[in-house]
mmCIF file of C-alpha atoms in Angstrom:
data_model
loop_
_atom_site.group_PDB
_atom_site.id
_atom_site.type_symbol
_atom_site.label_atom_id
_atom_site.label_comp_id
_atom_site.label_asym_id
_atom_site.label_seq_id
_atom_site.Cartn_x
_atom_site.Cartn_y
_atom_site.Cartn_z
ATOM 1 C CA UNK A 58 0.000 0.000 0.000
ATOM 2 C CA UNK A 59 1.187 3.503 -0.790
ATOM 3 C CA UNK A 60 -1.992 5.556 -0.206
ATOM 4 C CA UNK A 61 -4.557 5.731 2.568
ATOM 5 C CA UNK A 62 -4.439 1.953 3.013
ATOM 6 C CA UNK A 63 -0.993 2.362 4.580
ATOM 7 C CA UNK A 64 -2.928 3.391 7.673
ATOM 8 C CA UNK A 65 -3.711 0.070 9.347
ATOM 9 C CA UNK A 66 -7.032 1.145 10.889
ATOM 10 C CA UNK A 67 -8.389 2.125 7.459
ATOM 11 C CA UNK A 68 -7.220 -1.020 5.711
ATOM 12 C CA UNK A 69 -8.532 -3.310 8.459
ATOM 13 C CA UNK A 70 -12.000 -1.805 8.054
ATOM 14 C CA UNK A 71 -11.869 -3.129 4.506
ATOM 15 C CA UNK A 72 -9.961 -6.372 5.085
ATOM 16 C CA UNK A 73 -9.728 -7.371 8.764
ATOM 17 C CA UNK A 74 -6.954 -9.913 8.140
ATOM 18 C CA UNK A 75 -4.494 -7.242 6.912
ATOM 19 C CA UNK A 76 -1.111 -7.762 8.536
ATOM 20 C CA UNK A 77 1.836 -5.506 7.719
ATOM 21 C CA UNK A 78 5.170 -7.253 7.404
ATOM 22 C CA UNK A 79 7.569 -4.747 5.821
ATOM 23 C CA UNK A 80 8.043 -1.292 4.427
ATOM 24 C CA UNK A 81 9.560 -0.967 1.021
ATOM 25 C CA UNK A 82 10.459 1.061 -2.018
ATOM 26 C CA UNK A 83 8.850 0.833 -5.423
ATOM 27 C CA UNK A 84 11.504 2.089 -7.822
ATOM 28 C CA UNK A 85 10.809 3.836 -11.119
ATOM 29 C CA UNK A 86 7.465 5.045 -9.794
ATOM 30 C CA UNK A 87 6.344 8.468 -8.604
ATOM 31 C CA UNK A 88 3.541 9.212 -6.158
ATOM 32 C CA UNK A 89 0.746 11.285 -7.683
ATOM 33 C CA UNK A 90 -2.579 12.398 -6.205
ATOM 34 C CA UNK A 91 -4.370 12.348 -9.567
ATOM 35 C CA UNK A 92 -6.491 9.187 -9.530
ATOM 36 C CA UNK A 93 -10.080 10.122 -10.360
ATOM 37 C CA UNK A 94 -12.437 9.271 -7.527
ATOM 38 C CA UNK A 95 -16.207 9.092 -7.360
ATOM 39 C CA UNK A 96 -16.104 11.797 -4.648
ATOM 40 C CA UNK A 97 -14.485 14.319 -7.056
ATOM 41 C CA UNK A 98 -11.128 14.342 -5.297
ATOM 42 C CA UNK A 99 -7.709 12.953 -6.156
ATOM 43 C CA UNK A 100 -6.511 9.689 -4.691
ATOM 44 C CA UNK A 101 -2.979 8.253 -4.721
ATOM 45 C CA UNK A 102 -1.369 6.581 -7.689
ATOM 46 C CA UNK A 103 2.087 5.066 -8.055
ATOM 47 C CA UNK A 104 2.783 6.157 -11.615
ATOM 48 C CA UNK A 105 5.445 4.354 -13.611
ATOM 49 C CA UNK A 106 8.413 6.490 -14.677
ATOM 50 C CA UNK A 107 11.669 5.851 -16.493
ATOM 51 C CA UNK A 108 13.831 7.362 -13.757
ATOM 52 C CA UNK A 109 15.723 5.259 -11.226
ATOM 53 C CA UNK A 110 15.619 8.234 -8.840
ATOM 54 C CA UNK A 111 11.805 8.061 -8.622
ATOM 55 C CA UNK A 112 10.697 6.018 -5.602
ATOM 56 C CA UNK A 113 7.362 5.443 -3.906
ATOM 57 C CA UNK A 114 7.573 4.238 -0.325
ATOM 58 C CA UNK A 115 4.867 2.028 1.064
ATOM 59 C CA UNK A 116 3.807 -0.787 3.350
ATOM 60 C CA UNK A 117 3.539 -4.451 2.415
ATOM 61 C CA UNK A 118 0.519 -6.254 3.820
ATOM 62 C CA UNK A 119 -0.649 -9.826 3.692
ATOM 63 C CA UNK A 120 -4.393 -10.458 3.515
ATOM 64 C CA UNK A 121 -6.504 -13.582 3.399
ATOM 65 C CA UNK A 122 -7.241 -14.684 -0.144
ATOM 66 C CA UNK A 123 -10.937 -14.777 0.783
ATOM 67 C CA UNK A 124 -10.846 -11.008 1.463
ATOM 68 C CA UNK A 125 -9.226 -9.994 -1.829
ATOM 69 C CA UNK A 126 -12.579 -9.369 -3.525
ATOM 70 C CA UNK A 127 -13.605 -6.996 -0.714
ATOM 71 C CA UNK A 128 -10.424 -4.988 -1.256
ATOM 72 C CA UNK A 129 -10.945 -5.001 -5.033
ATOM 73 C CA UNK A 130 -14.423 -3.557 -4.499
ATOM 74 C CA UNK A 131 -13.208 -0.920 -2.027
ATOM 75 C CA UNK A 132 -10.478 0.118 -4.454
ATOM 76 C CA UNK A 133 -12.816 0.094 -7.491
ATOM 77 C CA UNK A 134 -10.699 -2.417 -9.376
ATOM 78 C CA UNK A 135 -11.696 -2.204 -13.017
ATOM 79 C CA UNK A 136 -13.227 1.247 -12.532
ATOM 80 C CA UNK A 137 -10.312 3.628 -12.112
ATOM 81 C CA UNK A 138 -7.727 1.191 -10.785
ATOM 82 C CA UNK A 139 -6.099 -1.832 -12.389
ATOM 83 C CA UNK A 140 -3.582 -4.169 -10.755
ATOM 84 C CA UNK A 141 -0.114 -5.417 -11.589
ATOM 85 C CA UNK A 142 2.724 -7.313 -9.976
ATOM 86 C CA UNK A 143 5.741 -5.260 -8.924
ATOM 87 C CA UNK A 144 9.070 -5.828 -7.209
ATOM 88 C CA UNK A 145 9.330 -3.977 -3.898
ATOM 89 C CA UNK A 146 12.750 -3.478 -2.295
ATOM 90 C CA UNK A 147 12.702 -4.169 1.464
ATOM 91 C CA UNK A 148 15.316 -4.689 4.175
ATOM 92 C CA UNK A 149 14.679 -8.433 3.780
ATOM 93 C CA UNK A 150 15.242 -8.350 0.005
ATOM 94 C CA UNK A 151 12.989 -7.951 -3.011
ATOM 95 C CA UNK A 152 9.343 -8.953 -2.523
ATOM 96 C CA UNK A 153 6.977 -9.588 -5.425
ATOM 97 C CA UNK A 154 3.706 -7.822 -4.623
ATOM 98 C CA UNK A 155 0.370 -6.976 -6.181
ATOM 99 C CA UNK A 156 -0.506 -3.291 -6.410
ATOM 100 C CA UNK A 157 -3.316 -1.123 -7.713
ATOM 101 C CA UNK A 158 -2.511 1.681 -10.158
ATOM 102 C CA UNK A 159 -4.691 4.427 -11.588
ATOM 103 C CA UNK A 160 -6.204 4.077 -15.051
ATOM 104 C CA UNK A 161 -8.360 7.213 -14.819
ATOM 105 C CA UNK A 162 -6.278 10.306 -14.017
ATOM 106 C CA UNK A 163 -6.748 14.036 -13.849
ATOM 107 C CA UNK A 164 -3.691 16.108 -12.829
ATOM 108 C CA UNK A 165 -5.917 18.992 -11.704
ATOM 109 C CA UNK A 166 -7.420 16.905 -8.863
ATOM 110 C CA UNK A 167 -6.373 17.379 -5.239
ATOM 111 C CA UNK A 168 -6.950 15.047 -2.298
ATOM 112 C CA UNK A 169 -9.290 16.001 0.508
ATOM 113 C CA UNK A 170 -7.566 17.037 3.734
ATOM 114 C CA UNK A 171 -8.803 13.886 5.511
ATOM 115 C CA UNK A 172 -7.479 11.600 2.747
ATOM 116 C CA UNK A 173 -4.040 13.201 2.821
ATOM 117 C CA UNK A 174 -4.075 12.948 6.639
ATOM 118 C CA UNK A 175 -4.739 9.192 6.392
ATOM 119 C CA UNK A 176 -1.799 8.786 3.985
ATOM 120 C CA UNK A 177 0.495 10.782 6.286
ATOM 121 C CA UNK A 178 -0.730 8.851 9.358
ATOM 122 C CA UNK A 179 0.015 5.542 7.633
ATOM 123 C CA UNK A 180 3.490 6.694 6.667
ATOM 124 C CA UNK A 181 4.138 7.850 10.231
ATOM 125 C CA UNK A 182 2.650 4.678 11.745
ATOM 126 C CA UNK A 183 5.082 2.500 9.799
ATOM 127 C CA UNK A 184 8.150 4.697 10.156
ATOM 128 C CA UNK A 185 8.660 5.725 6.552
ATOM 129 C CA UNK A 186 11.660 8.034 6.062
ATOM 130 C CA UNK A 187 11.281 11.594 7.354
ATOM 131 C CA UNK A 188 12.012 13.176 3.958
ATOM 132 C CA UNK A 189 9.239 11.106 2.369
ATOM 133 C CA UNK A 190 6.882 11.996 5.219
ATOM 134 C CA UNK A 191 7.688 15.665 4.574
ATOM 135 C CA UNK A 192 6.951 15.175 0.850
ATOM 136 C CA UNK A 193 3.529 13.740 1.730
ATOM 137 C CA UNK A 194 2.752 16.539 4.193
ATOM 138 C CA UNK A 195 3.581 19.187 1.572
ATOM 139 C CA UNK A 196 1.063 17.897 -0.986
ATOM 140 C CA UNK A 197 -1.723 20.424 -1.567
ATOM 141 C CA UNK A 198 -5.157 19.289 -0.397
ATOM 142 C CA UNK A 199 -8.700 20.688 -0.313
ATOM 143 C CA UNK A 200 -11.752 20.714 1.950
ATOM 144 C CA UNK A 201 -14.326 17.979 1.460
ATOM 145 C CA UNK A 202 -17.726 19.566 0.746
ATOM 146 C CA UNK A 203 -19.389 16.553 2.414
ATOM 147 C CA UNK A 204 -18.871 17.275 6.123
ATOM 148 C CA UNK A 205 -20.293 13.904 7.212
ATOM 149 C CA UNK A 206 -17.826 11.989 5.025
ATOM 150 C CA UNK A 207 -15.024 14.194 6.299
ATOM 151 C CA UNK A 208 -15.985 13.629 9.952
ATOM 152 C CA UNK A 209 -16.361 9.869 9.433
ATOM 153 C CA UNK A 210 -12.877 9.596 7.908
ATOM 154 C CA UNK A 211 -11.239 11.957 10.382
ATOM 155 C CA UNK A 212 -12.596 9.769 13.199
ATOM 156 C CA UNK A 213 -10.271 6.985 12.017
ATOM 157 C CA UNK A 214 -7.336 9.242 12.829
ATOM 158 C CA UNK A 215 -8.317 9.532 16.488
ATOM 159 C CA UNK A 216 -7.149 5.937 16.924
ATOM 160 C CA UNK A 217 -3.562 6.941 16.147
#
């Protein structure tokens, strides 16, 4: 996970079996906040690049196979996200992992404040590097016009 699912409390609402086992780097990818969402905001995408200096940090989770469909539905697989296998560099070596990537993008989109806060909380929770945490914190974000959705998502952060 490299977006809001890095935050364990959020991911476990979707797939209770989620168990983090490593942090890692996805090379030749750049984090963007441009994935089109049905709530009119931008969500995270790990966009493929040609540069070895581009890295997306994230958290590797294991989930029960029986919960994969629930995660696919939560992530709108086939409707804005597709999936692919990638090699993630960890302290324990390279791990082959499945990741979602955006297929519907709009560079003018911005994440809602609560979404960005979940991404930052997940990065902090798992001890991602301080310079990457700073990069996440500096991303521009916007108010969610739906105050109930905002409150509901912000409540997740009170657990951290």
